[in-house]
Coordinates of C-alpha atoms in Angstrom, one line a residue:
Chain A
X104 CA 2.2 33.4 -31.2
X105 CA 3.4 32.4 -27.9
X106 CA 3.5 36.0 -26.8
X107 CA -0.2 36.3 -27.5
X108 CA -0.9 33.2 -25.4
X109 CA 1.6 34.3 -22.9
X110 CA -0.9 37.2 -22.0
X111 CA -3.1 34.8 -20.1
X112 CA -6.1 35.7 -18.6
X113 CA -5.6 33.3 -15.6
X114 CA -8.7 33.9 -13.6
X115 CA -8.3 32.7 -10.0
X116 CA -11.7 32.1 -8.7
X117 CA -13.0 30.3 -5.6
X118 CA -14.6 27.4 -7.9
X119 CA -13.1 24.2 -6.9
X120 CA -12.2 21.5 -9.5
X121 CA -15.1 19.4 -8.3
X122 CA -17.2 22.4 -8.9
X123 CA -15.9 22.7 -12.3
X124 CA -16.4 19.1 -13.2
X125 CA -19.6 19.0 -11.5
X126 CA -21.7 21.2 -14.0
X127 CA -21.5 18.4 -16.6
X128 CA -17.9 18.6 -17.3
X129 CA -15.2 16.3 -16.8
X130 CA -12.1 16.1 -14.5
X131 CA -9.1 14.1 -13.7
X132 CA -6.6 14.2 -10.9
X133 CA -3.4 12.3 -10.0
X134 CA -1.5 12.1 -6.8
X135 CA 1.4 12.2 -6.5
X136 CA 2.4 14.3 -9.6
X137 CA 6.0 13.1 -9.4
X138 CA 7.3 9.8 -8.3
X139 CA 11.0 8.7 -7.6
X140 CA 12.0 5.2 -8.1
X141 CA 15.5 3.6 -7.2
X142 CA 16.6 0.8 -9.4
X143 CA 13.9 -1.9 -9.9
X144 CA 11.1 -0.6 -7.8
X145 CA 7.4 0.3 -7.8
X146 CA 5.2 3.0 -6.7
X147 CA 1.6 3.8 -6.6
X148 CA -0.3 6.7 -8.2
X149 CA -4.0 7.4 -7.2
X150 CA -6.2 8.6 -9.8
X151 CA -9.5 10.3 -9.0
X152 CA -12.5 11.2 -10.8
X153 CA -13.9 14.5 -9.5
X154 CA -16.6 14.7 -12.2
X155 CA -20.1 13.2 -12.7
X156 CA -19.4 10.9 -15.6
X157 CA -17.5 7.5 -15.5
X158 CA -14.2 7.9 -17.1
X159 CA -12.0 5.5 -18.9
X160 CA -8.4 6.4 -18.4
X161 CA -5.8 4.9 -20.6
X162 CA -2.1 4.7 -19.0
X163 CA 0.9 5.2 -21.2
X164 CA 4.4 6.0 -20.8
X165 CA 6.4 8.7 -22.8
X166 CA 9.9 10.5 -22.8
X167 CA 10.3 13.5 -20.8
X168 CA 12.6 16.7 -21.4
X169 CA 12.7 20.1 -20.5
X170 CA 13.1 23.3 -22.7
X171 CA 15.8 25.6 -22.3
X172 CA 13.8 27.6 -20.0
X173 CA 12.8 24.4 -18.0
X174 CA 9.3 23.9 -19.4
X175 CA 8.3 20.3 -19.1
X176 CA 7.8 18.5 -22.7
X177 CA 6.4 15.2 -23.8
X178 CA 8.7 13.3 -26.0
X179 CA 6.8 10.4 -27.5
X180 CA 8.6 7.0 -27.2
X181 CA 11.9 8.2 -26.0
X182 CA 14.7 6.9 -23.9
X183 CA 14.2 5.5 -20.5
X184 CA 10.5 5.5 -20.9
X185 CA 10.6 2.0 -22.1
X186 CA 12.0 1.0 -18.8
X187 CA 8.6 1.5 -17.3
X188 CA 5.8 -0.8 -16.7
X189 CA 2.4 0.2 -15.8
X190 CA -0.6 -1.7 -14.6
X191 CA -3.2 -1.7 -15.2
X192 CA -3.0 0.0 -18.6
X193 CA -6.7 0.9 -18.6
X194 CA -8.9 1.9 -15.7
X195 CA -12.4 2.7 -15.4
X196 CA -13.4 5.1 -12.6
X197 CA -16.9 6.0 -11.5
X198 CA -17.8 9.6 -10.7
X199 CA -16.2 10.6 -7.4
X200 CA -14.0 7.4 -7.3
X201 CA -10.4 6.7 -7.1
X202 CA -8.4 3.9 -8.7
X203 CA -4.7 3.0 -7.9
X204 CA -2.0 2.7 -10.6
X205 CA 1.4 1.1 -10.2
X206 CA 4.5 2.0 -12.1
X207 CA 7.5 -0.3 -11.9
X208 CA 10.9 0.5 -13.2
X209 CA 12.9 -2.3 -14.8
X210 CA 16.1 -0.7 -16.0
X211 CA 18.0 -3.3 -18.2
X212 CA 21.5 -4.3 -17.0
X213 CA 23.4 -2.0 -19.6
X214 CA 21.3 1.1 -18.3
X215 CA 23.8 3.9 -17.5
X216 CA 24.1 4.9 -13.8
X217 CA 22.4 8.0 -12.8
X218 CA 19.1 9.8 -13.1
X219 CA 16.5 9.2 -15.9
X220 CA 13.2 10.7 -16.3
X221 CA 10.1 9.7 -18.1
X222 CA 6.4 10.4 -18.0
X223 CA 3.5 8.3 -17.0
X224 CA 0.5 9.7 -19.2
X225 CA -2.9 9.3 -17.8
X226 CA -5.3 10.2 -20.6
X227 CA -9.2 10.1 -20.6
X228 CA -11.0 8.5 -23.6
X229 CA -12.6 11.1 -25.7
X230 CA -16.3 11.7 -24.9
X231 CA -19.2 12.3 -27.1
X232 CA -19.6 12.3 -31.0
X233 CA -19.9 16.0 -31.5
X234 CA -17.6 18.1 -33.6
X235 CA -14.7 18.8 -31.4
X236 CA -14.4 15.9 -28.7
X237 CA -12.3 16.7 -25.6
X238 CA -9.7 14.7 -24.0
X239 CA -7.9 15.3 -20.5
X240 CA -4.3 14.2 -19.9
X241 CA -2.2 14.3 -16.7
X242 CA 1.5 13.7 -16.8
X243 CA 2.9 12.3 -13.7
X244 CA 6.9 12.6 -14.0
X245 CA 8.8 9.4 -13.1
X246 CA 12.4 10.1 -11.8
X247 CA 14.5 6.9 -11.8
X248 CA 17.8 6.5 -10.5
X249 CA 20.0 3.6 -11.7
X250 CA 22.8 2.6 -9.3
X251 CA 26.3 3.2 -10.1
X252 CA 28.7 5.9 -9.9
X253 CA 27.0 9.2 -9.8
X254 CA 28.8 12.2 -11.5
X255 CA 27.9 15.7 -10.7
X256 CA 29.5 18.2 -13.6
X257 CA 27.9 21.4 -14.7
X258 CA 29.3 24.0 -16.9
X259 CA 28.6 27.4 -17.0
X260 CA 28.8 28.6 -20.8
X261 CA 27.5 32.1 -21.3
X262 CA 25.9 35.0 -19.3
X263 CA 23.7 37.5 -21.0
X264 CA 21.8 40.5 -19.4
X265 CA 18.4 41.6 -20.4
X266 CA 17.1 45.2 -19.6
X267 CA 13.5 45.6 -18.9
X268 CA 13.1 49.2 -17.2
X269 CA 14.9 49.0 -14.1
X270 CA 14.8 45.1 -14.0
X271 CA 17.9 43.2 -15.0
X272 CA 17.5 39.7 -15.9
X273 CA 20.9 37.8 -16.0
X274 CA 20.5 34.6 -17.9
X275 CA 23.1 32.2 -17.3
X276 CA 23.5 29.2 -20.1
X277 CA 24.4 26.0 -18.3
X278 CA 25.1 22.4 -19.5
X279 CA 24.8 19.4 -17.3
X280 CA 27.4 17.0 -18.2
X281 CA 26.6 14.8 -15.3
X282 CA 24.4 12.0 -14.9
X283 CA 22.4 13.5 -12.0
X284 CA 19.4 15.9 -12.3
X285 CA 20.6 19.2 -10.7
X286 CA 18.0 21.1 -8.8
X287 CA 18.9 24.8 -9.2
X288 CA 17.1 26.0 -6.1
X289 CA 18.0 28.0 -3.1
X290 CA 21.6 28.4 -2.3
X291 CA 22.5 25.7 -5.0
X292 CA 23.4 28.0 -7.5
X293 CA 24.3 31.6 -7.0
X294 CA 26.0 34.6 -8.9
X295 CA 28.0 36.8 -7.2
X296 CA 28.6 40.5 -8.5
X297 CA 31.9 42.0 -7.8
X298 CA 33.7 45.2 -8.3
X299 CA 37.3 45.8 -7.9
X300 CA 37.2 42.3 -6.2
X301 CA 34.8 43.2 -3.7
X302 CA 31.5 41.2 -3.6
X303 CA 28.5 43.6 -3.7
X304 CA 25.7 41.3 -4.0
X305 CA 24.6 37.7 -4.3
X306 CA 21.8 36.6 -6.5
X307 CA 19.8 33.3 -6.6
X308 CA 18.1 32.0 -9.7
X309 CA 14.3 31.3 -10.3
X310 CA 13.8 27.6 -9.2
X311 CA 14.3 25.0 -11.8
X312 CA 16.1 21.9 -12.4
X313 CA 18.5 20.7 -15.1
X314 CA 18.3 17.2 -16.4
X315 CA 21.5 15.1 -17.0
X316 CA 23.0 15.5 -20.6
X317 CA 21.0 18.7 -21.3
X318 CA 21.5 22.4 -21.5
X319 CA 19.3 24.9 -19.8
X320 CA 19.1 28.7 -18.8
X321 CA 18.8 29.8 -15.3
X322 CA 17.4 33.3 -14.9
X323 CA 18.4 35.7 -12.1
X324 CA 16.3 38.7 -11.6
X325 CA 18.0 41.9 -10.2
X326 CA 15.9 45.0 -9.2
X327 CA 18.7 47.0 -7.5
X328 CA 20.5 50.1 -8.3
X329 CA 24.0 48.7 -9.2
X330 CA 25.0 49.7 -12.9
X331 CA 28.0 49.7 -14.9
X332 CA 30.7 47.3 -15.6
X333 CA 31.0 44.2 -13.0
X334 CA 32.3 40.7 -12.8
X335 CA 29.7 38.2 -12.2
X336 CA 31.0 35.0 -10.4
X337 CA 29.0 31.8 -10.7
X338 CA 29.1 29.6 -7.5
X339 CA 27.5 26.3 -6.9
X340 CA 27.0 24.7 -3.5
X341 CA 27.9 22.0 -2.8
X342 CA 30.7 22.3 -5.4
X343 CA 30.5 20.2 -8.5
X344 CA 33.2 19.3 -11.2
X345 CA 33.3 21.6 -13.8
X346 CA 35.0 24.7 -15.2
X347 CA 33.3 27.5 -13.0
X348 CA 33.7 30.8 -14.6
X349 CA 33.4 34.5 -14.0
X350 CA 31.8 36.6 -16.6
X351 CA 32.4 40.5 -17.3
X352 CA 28.9 41.9 -17.8
X353 CA 27.2 45.5 -17.8
X354 CA 24.0 46.0 -16.0
Chain B
X871 CA -39.2 -3.6 38.0
X872 CA -38.9 -2.1 34.7
X873 CA -35.8 -0.2 35.7
X874 CA -34.1 -3.3 37.0
X875 CA -34.6 -5.1 33.7
X876 CA -33.3 -1.9 31.8
X877 CA -30.2 -1.9 34.0
X878 CA -29.7 -5.7 33.6
X879 CA -30.1 -5.4 29.9
X880 CA -27.6 -2.5 29.7
X881 CA -25.0 -4.6 31.8
X882 CA -25.3 -7.3 29.4
X883 CA -24.7 -5.1 26.3
X884 CA -21.8 -3.3 28.2
X885 CA -19.9 -6.5 29.1
X886 CA -19.0 -7.6 25.5
X887 CA -18.5 -3.9 24.5
X888 CA -16.0 -3.5 27.3
X889 CA -14.3 -6.8 26.5
X890 CA -13.9 -5.8 23.0
X891 CA -12.5 -2.5 24.1
X892 CA -10.0 -4.3 26.2
X893 CA -8.8 -6.7 23.4
X894 CA -8.5 -3.9 21.0
X895 CA -6.1 -2.0 23.1
X896 CA -3.6 -2.2 20.4
X897 CA -6.0 -1.8 17.6
X898 CA -4.5 0.1 14.5
X899 CA -1.0 0.2 16.1
X900 CA 0.4 -3.1 14.9
X901 CA 0.8 -3.4 11.3
X902 CA 2.6 -5.4 8.6
X903 CA 5.7 -3.3 7.8
X904 CA 7.3 -5.8 5.3
X905 CA 6.8 -8.9 3.6
X906 CA 9.3 -11.0 1.9
X907 CA 8.1 -14.2 0.1
X908 CA 11.1 -15.4 -2.0
X909 CA 13.3 -16.7 0.8
X910 CA 15.8 -19.3 -0.3
X911 CA 14.6 -19.2 -3.7
X912 CA 17.1 -18.8 -6.7
X913 CA 18.5 -15.2 -6.7
X914 CA 16.9 -14.5 -3.2
X915 CA 18.4 -11.9 -0.9
X916 CA 17.5 -13.8 2.3
X917 CA 17.2 -17.6 3.0
X918 CA 13.9 -17.6 4.6
X919 CA 10.5 -15.7 4.0
X920 CA 9.6 -13.2 6.5
X921 CA 7.0 -10.8 7.8
X922 CA 8.1 -7.8 9.8
X923 CA 5.7 -6.1 12.1
X924 CA 5.8 -2.6 13.1
X925 CA 4.1 -0.6 16.1
X926 CA 3.0 2.7 14.5
X927 CA 1.5 3.9 17.7
X928 CA 2.9 5.9 20.7
X929 CA 2.4 3.1 23.4
X930 CA 3.9 -0.4 23.6
X931 CA 1.6 -3.2 22.6
X932 CA 1.7 -6.8 24.2
X933 CA 1.0 -9.4 21.5
X934 CA 0.9 -12.6 23.6
X935 CA -1.8 -14.9 22.2
X936 CA -1.9 -13.0 19.0
X937 CA -1.0 -14.8 15.6
X938 CA 0.4 -14.1 12.2
X939 CA -1.7 -15.8 9.6
X940 CA -1.1 -16.6 6.0
X941 CA -3.4 -17.8 3.0
X942 CA -2.5 -18.1 -0.5
X943 CA -4.0 -15.8 -3.0
X944 CA -7.7 -17.0 -3.2
X945 CA -7.5 -19.5 -0.5
X946 CA -9.7 -19.3 2.7
X947 CA -7.4 -21.6 4.6
X948 CA -5.2 -19.7 7.0
X949 CA -1.8 -21.1 8.5
X950 CA -0.9 -19.5 12.0
X951 CA 2.2 -18.6 13.7
X952 CA 2.1 -17.7 17.3
X953 CA 3.3 -14.4 18.5
X954 CA 4.5 -13.4 22.1
X955 CA 6.2 -10.5 23.8
X956 CA 5.7 -6.7 23.6
X957 CA 6.5 -4.3 20.7
X958 CA 7.5 -1.1 22.0
X959 CA 6.4 2.3 20.1
X960 CA 8.1 2.3 17.0
X961 CA 9.5 -1.2 17.5
X962 CA 9.8 -4.0 15.1
X963 CA 9.1 -7.6 15.4
X964 CA 10.6 -10.2 13.0
X965 CA 8.6 -13.4 12.2
X966 CA 10.7 -16.0 10.1
X967 CA 9.0 -18.2 8.0
X968 CA 9.7 -21.0 5.5
X969 CA 12.4 -21.4 3.1
X970 CA 12.3 -22.3 -0.5
X971 CA 15.9 -23.3 -1.0
X972 CA 19.5 -22.6 0.2
X973 CA 19.9 -19.4 -1.5
X974 CA 20.2 -16.0 0.3
X975 CA 21.8 -14.6 3.5
X976 CA 20.4 -15.6 7.0
X977 CA 18.0 -13.4 8.5
X978 CA 18.7 -11.4 11.8
X979 CA 17.8 -13.2 14.9
X980 CA 13.9 -13.8 14.7
X981 CA 11.4 -12.9 17.3
X982 CA 8.8 -15.6 16.3
X983 CA 9.4 -18.5 14.0
X984 CA 6.7 -20.3 11.8
X985 CA 6.4 -22.6 8.8
X986 CA 4.1 -20.7 6.3
X987 CA 5.7 -20.7 2.9
X988 CA 4.7 -17.5 1.3
X989 CA 4.1 -17.2 -2.3
X990 CA 6.1 -14.5 -4.3
X991 CA 3.3 -13.7 -6.9
X992 CA 0.4 -13.5 -4.5
X993 CA -1.0 -14.1 -1.0
X994 CA -2.6 -12.6 1.9
X995 CA -1.1 -11.9 5.5
X996 CA -3.1 -11.0 8.6
X997 CA -2.3 -10.0 12.0
X998 CA -4.8 -11.4 14.3
X999 CA -5.2 -10.6 18.0
X1000 CA -6.3 -14.1 18.9
X1001 CA -5.5 -17.7 17.8
X1002 CA -8.6 -18.4 15.8
X1003 CA -7.7 -19.1 12.2
X1004 CA -9.6 -16.7 9.7
X1005 CA -11.9 -18.3 7.4
X1006 CA -12.4 -15.3 4.7
X1007 CA -10.5 -14.1 1.8
X1008 CA -12.1 -15.5 -1.3
X1009 CA -13.2 -12.0 -2.3
X1010 CA -12.4 -8.5 -1.9
X1011 CA -13.6 -7.1 1.3
X1012 CA -14.4 -10.5 2.9
X1013 CA -12.0 -10.1 5.6
X1014 CA -13.0 -6.7 6.7
X1015 CA -15.4 -7.5 9.4
X1016 CA -13.4 -10.6 10.5
X1017 CA -13.1 -10.9 14.3
X1018 CA -9.7 -10.0 15.9
X1019 CA -8.2 -8.7 12.6
X1020 CA -5.6 -6.0 13.4
X1021 CA -4.1 -5.7 9.9
X1022 CA -4.5 -7.4 6.5
X1023 CA -2.2 -7.2 3.4
X1024 CA -3.2 -8.8 0.3
X1025 CA -0.3 -8.7 -2.4
X1026 CA 0.1 -9.6 -6.1
X1027 CA -2.8 -11.7 -7.1
X1028 CA -4.6 -11.8 -3.8
X1029 CA -8.3 -12.1 -3.8
X1030 CA -8.8 -10.0 -0.8
X1031 CA -7.0 -6.9 0.6
X1032 CA -7.5 -3.7 2.2
X1033 CA -8.8 -0.8 0.1
X1034 CA -8.8 -0.5 -3.6
X1035 CA -6.5 -3.1 -4.7
X1036 CA -3.7 -5.6 -3.6
X1037 CA -0.1 -4.4 -2.9
X1038 CA 2.2 -5.2 -5.5
X1039 CA 4.1 -8.7 -5.8
X1040 CA 7.5 -8.9 -4.5
X1041 CA 10.3 -10.7 -6.0
X1042 CA 13.6 -12.3 -5.3
X1043 CA 15.4 -9.2 -4.7
X1044 CA 12.4 -6.9 -3.5
X1045 CA 10.2 -7.1 -0.4
X1046 CA 7.0 -5.1 0.0
X1047 CA 7.4 -2.4 2.4
X1048 CA 4.9 -0.1 3.9
X1049 CA 5.5 3.5 3.0
X1050 CA 6.5 6.0 5.5
X1051 CA 9.0 3.8 7.1
X1052 CA 6.0 1.7 8.3
X1053 CA 4.0 4.5 9.4
X1054 CA 1.5 5.0 6.6
X1055 CA -1.7 3.0 7.0
X1056 CA -4.6 4.3 4.9
X1057 CA -6.4 0.9 4.9
X1058 CA -5.4 0.6 1.1
X1059 CA -2.9 -2.1 0.5
X1060 CA -2.3 -0.7 -3.1
X1061 CA -1.5 2.8 -2.0
X1062 CA 0.3 1.7 1.4
X1063 CA 2.9 -0.7 0.0
X1064 CA 5.6 -0.6 -2.5
X1065 CA 8.4 -2.9 -3.6
X1066 CA 11.7 -2.1 -2.1
X1067 CA 15.2 -3.9 -1.2
X1068 CA 14.4 -6.3 1.8
X1069 CA 15.6 -4.8 5.2
X1070 CA 14.4 -7.3 7.8
X1071 CA 14.5 -5.7 11.3
X1072 CA 13.8 -7.5 14.7
X1073 CA 13.0 -6.2 18.1
X1074 CA 16.7 -5.4 18.7
X1075 CA 16.4 -2.6 15.8
X1076 CA 16.3 1.0 17.0
X1077 CA 12.5 2.1 17.4
X1078 CA 11.5 4.7 14.7
X1079 CA 8.4 6.4 16.1
X1080 CA 5.7 8.0 13.9
X1081 CA 4.7 11.4 14.0
X1082 CA 1.2 10.5 13.7
X1083 CA -0.1 8.4 16.3
X1084 CA -3.3 6.3 16.4
X1085 CA -6.0 7.7 18.9
X1086 CA -5.9 5.7 22.1
X1087 CA -8.9 3.7 23.1
X1088 CA -10.8 4.0 26.3
X1089 CA -13.2 6.3 28.1
X1090 CA -10.9 9.3 28.0
X1091 CA -7.6 10.6 26.7
X1092 CA -6.2 13.1 24.2
X1093 CA -5.9 12.4 20.5
X1094 CA -3.2 13.8 18.4
X1095 CA -4.5 15.3 15.0
X1096 CA -2.3 14.9 12.2
X1097 CA -2.7 14.7 8.3
X1098 CA -0.3 14.2 5.4
X1099 CA -1.2 16.1 2.5
X1100 CA -0.1 14.5 -0.7
X1101 CA 0.8 16.7 -4.0
X1102 CA -2.2 16.6 -6.3
X1103 CA -2.7 17.8 -9.7
X1104 CA -6.2 18.0 -11.2
X1105 CA -7.6 19.4 -14.5
X1106 CA -11.2 19.7 -15.2
X1107 CA -13.3 21.1 -18.2
X1108 CA -16.7 22.7 -18.6
X1109 CA -17.7 20.8 -21.6
X1110 CA -16.7 17.4 -22.6
X1111 CA -17.7 18.0 -26.2
X1112 CA -17.9 21.1 -28.4
X1113 CA -20.3 21.4 -31.0
X1114 CA -20.4 24.2 -33.7
X1115 CA -23.6 25.2 -35.2
X1116 CA -24.2 24.3 -39.0
X1117 CA -21.8 26.1 -41.2
X1118 CA -21.0 26.6 -44.8
X1119 CA -17.6 26.9 -46.4
X1120 CA -16.2 30.6 -46.4
X1121 CA -17.8 31.4 -43.0
X1122 CA -16.3 31.3 -39.6
X1123 CA -18.3 29.9 -36.8
X1124 CA -18.4 31.9 -33.6
X1125 CA -15.8 30.6 -31.0
X1126 CA -17.3 28.4 -28.1
X1127 CA -16.1 29.1 -24.5
X1128 CA -14.2 26.3 -22.7
X1129 CA -13.0 26.9 -19.1
X1130 CA -10.1 24.8 -18.1
X1131 CA -9.6 24.4 -14.3
X1132 CA -6.1 23.4 -13.0
X1133 CA -5.4 22.7 -9.4
X1134 CA -2.3 22.0 -8.1
X1135 CA -0.6 22.2 -4.5
X1136 CA 2.9 21.6 -5.7
X1137 CA 5.3 24.6 -5.1
X1138 CA 6.9 24.1 -8.5
X1139 CA 3.9 24.9 -10.4
X1140 CA 2.6 23.4 -13.5
X1141 CA 2.1 23.7 -17.4
X1142 CA -0.8 23.4 -19.4
X1143 CA -0.9 22.7 -23.1
X1144 CA -3.1 21.5 -25.8
X1145 CA -3.1 19.7 -29.1
X1146 CA -5.4 18.0 -31.5
X1147 CA -5.9 15.4 -34.0
X1148 CA -6.7 16.3 -37.6
X1149 CA -10.4 16.8 -38.4
X1150 CA -11.9 13.9 -40.3
X1151 CA -12.4 13.4 -43.1
X1152 CA -10.7 16.6 -44.1
X1153 CA -8.8 18.9 -41.7
X1154 CA -10.2 22.2 -40.7
X1155 CA -8.3 25.3 -39.3
X1156 CA -9.2 24.9 -35.5
X1157 CA -7.8 27.6 -33.2
X1158 CA -8.0 28.5 -29.6
X1159 CA -7.7 31.6 -27.7
X1160 CA -7.1 32.7 -24.1
X1161 CA -9.0 35.2 -22.5
X1162 CA -9.6 38.2 -24.9
X1163 CA -6.7 37.2 -26.9
X1164 CA -7.1 36.1 -30.6
X1165 CA -7.3 32.6 -31.8
X1166 CA -4.2 30.7 -32.5
X1167 CA -4.1 27.4 -34.5
X1168 CA -3.9 24.4 -32.4
X1169 CA -1.1 22.0 -33.6
X1170 CA -1.8 18.6 -34.7
X1171 CA 0.1 15.8 -32.5
X1172 CA 3.0 15.0 -32.8
X1173 CA 3.9 18.7 -32.9
X1174 CA 4.6 20.0 -29.4
X1175 CA 1.7 21.4 -27.5
X1176 CA 0.5 24.9 -27.8
X1177 CA 1.1 26.3 -24.3
X1178 CA -2.0 27.8 -22.5
X1179 CA -0.8 28.5 -19.1
X1180 CA 2.0 27.9 -16.7
X1181 CA 2.8 28.7 -13.2
X1182 CA 5.9 28.7 -10.9
X1183 CA 4.0 27.9 -7.9
X1184 CA 0.7 26.3 -6.5
X1185 CA -2.6 27.3 -8.0
X1186 CA -5.3 29.2 -6.2
X1187 CA -6.9 27.2 -3.5
X1188 CA -9.9 26.5 -5.6
X1189 CA -7.8 26.1 -8.8
X1190 CA -6.7 28.3 -11.8
X1191 CA -9.4 28.8 -14.4
X1192 CA -8.2 29.5 -17.8
X1193 CA -11.0 31.0 -19.8
X1194 CA -10.3 29.7 -23.4
X1195 CA -12.4 29.9 -26.5
X1196 CA -12.3 27.3 -29.4
X1197 CA -13.0 28.3 -33.0
X1198 CA -11.5 28.6 -36.4
X1199 CA -8.5 30.8 -37.2
X1200 CA -9.6 31.4 -40.9
X1201 CA -12.9 30.7 -42.8
X1202 CA -13.9 27.1 -43.3
X1203 CA -12.4 25.8 -46.6
X1204 CA -14.5 24.3 -49.4
X1205 CA -14.7 20.9 -48.2
X1206 CA -17.2 18.2 -48.9
X1207 CA -20.5 18.4 -46.9
X1208 CA -20.6 16.2 -44.0
X1209 CA -20.0 15.6 -40.2
X1210 CA -16.4 16.6 -39.1
X1211 CA -14.9 15.6 -36.0
X1212 CA -11.6 16.1 -34.1
X1213 CA -10.1 15.5 -30.5
X1214 CA -8.6 18.2 -28.3
X1215 CA -6.2 16.8 -25.7
X1216 CA -5.6 19.3 -22.8
X1217 CA -2.4 18.1 -20.9
X1218 CA -1.2 19.4 -17.7
X1219 CA 2.3 18.4 -16.1
X1220 CA 3.7 19.4 -12.9
X1221 CA 6.9 21.4 -13.1

């Protein structure tokens, strides 16, 4: 089912969102799309209505998680979402107008130190009384850091190779046992391929992050000509706690 | 003779304009950088209320004769604290105000001292470039045209403020701080301020210049052009409701088109999903397809969303248009005649 939908027709046209909403449709936008809070603090989110109909937007909170491959997921009523206070909880926005929402983090005294993520969900009220009514929802990710001892501890569990023609996809399964969200971007995480102890090439993963106390897969694409048995050494910069490993693979 | 009258008239008009220009030489540069209203209260971080001013401009500004004014949330009666001296570009200026008790640490050496007792839950603070007390503030926007007003911050339950809403209220452990280290001024208190741990800075603190400078006044000069682009995530639909033609059990109404436009300037990308409520009074097999693909059943919440699209980078400049069709995945079941409704929810989340 997902494969069918994965074959998307993603038409990139020059129609702006205001243009799409202006033809009688509806639109909703939020800025920023991610807010970072430290301890008890507040941030503002600006919500705009680019359409031609007045919108009534409900503001709610929800849990946030990522799939193994990093896709954001809404988890109703879970975890640290209950530490968020939003105001107002409902806002009416005229066509072309904007409103400002505030999200405040109130972590309890027993909150564990480190990073906690939740979602601020902005949902339009369904319009019309036809057969299928439509609602828009924008999720703003709220990253909350609770003060205390921060622990960075990543574990590399397994490395598998998928072959697609000349492309080799190295899939590294990781577990974040620390309490800090690990951004696996740039030089942060690398895999060096070695033969006879000599480093031949270094690969970097597709950008993603790994939430605390979660598992995920980092994907490294290799299009080169190296083939046969190799040693893949996982490297992280800056180094974190954790049993870093080398894996024997065959490209 | 007519020409002489015209010249005289022009001179009379030009005089107040020139005066206003001279008085407003620092206009827009001096802003309220931080407000702390719980000084001395139980649990307070500092023993006195304070307001920290900040020069976000590129030139020093003399503030001799200026006042810092305060009024409670809905009041139009303002209390003044005289200011003096010069605030260098990127410089800070600390105004110490009243104390609500003996709790909290002493402030750094203040540059000016006043007796205004700021409320924690709501109030208005203004920087005025003369000593005349304001008389506005009972309703939103009432101070916008006040003479000499350099900056206004309404917070908490304040009746007047700049822009769309008041800044949030502070607390014993949190001050209100202007975003961007004091540099952000969009004339919208709600957007420009957030709560943060108090950090009073006086004129001895190191200057922290802003990258964007307000344009200088006067007949000539160059103006820096600078703009901060915020991350944005938008979703739009062609049709806010979808109505199928009259149908009978055993048939499948033709799918209806629905274009979803997602705009994101975030380099991490986004995901777009959909779920629905069950049809009322009986559920029907609603499905959805993308492009020329077949229809797939749309899950009913709280089942996780059906993924429609996702990117690992920003959208096209005009947005990514996902061409979907909404229909039924199987012939309509034999259900009682009536009007059946459900709600589709499209959700977009930044990655």
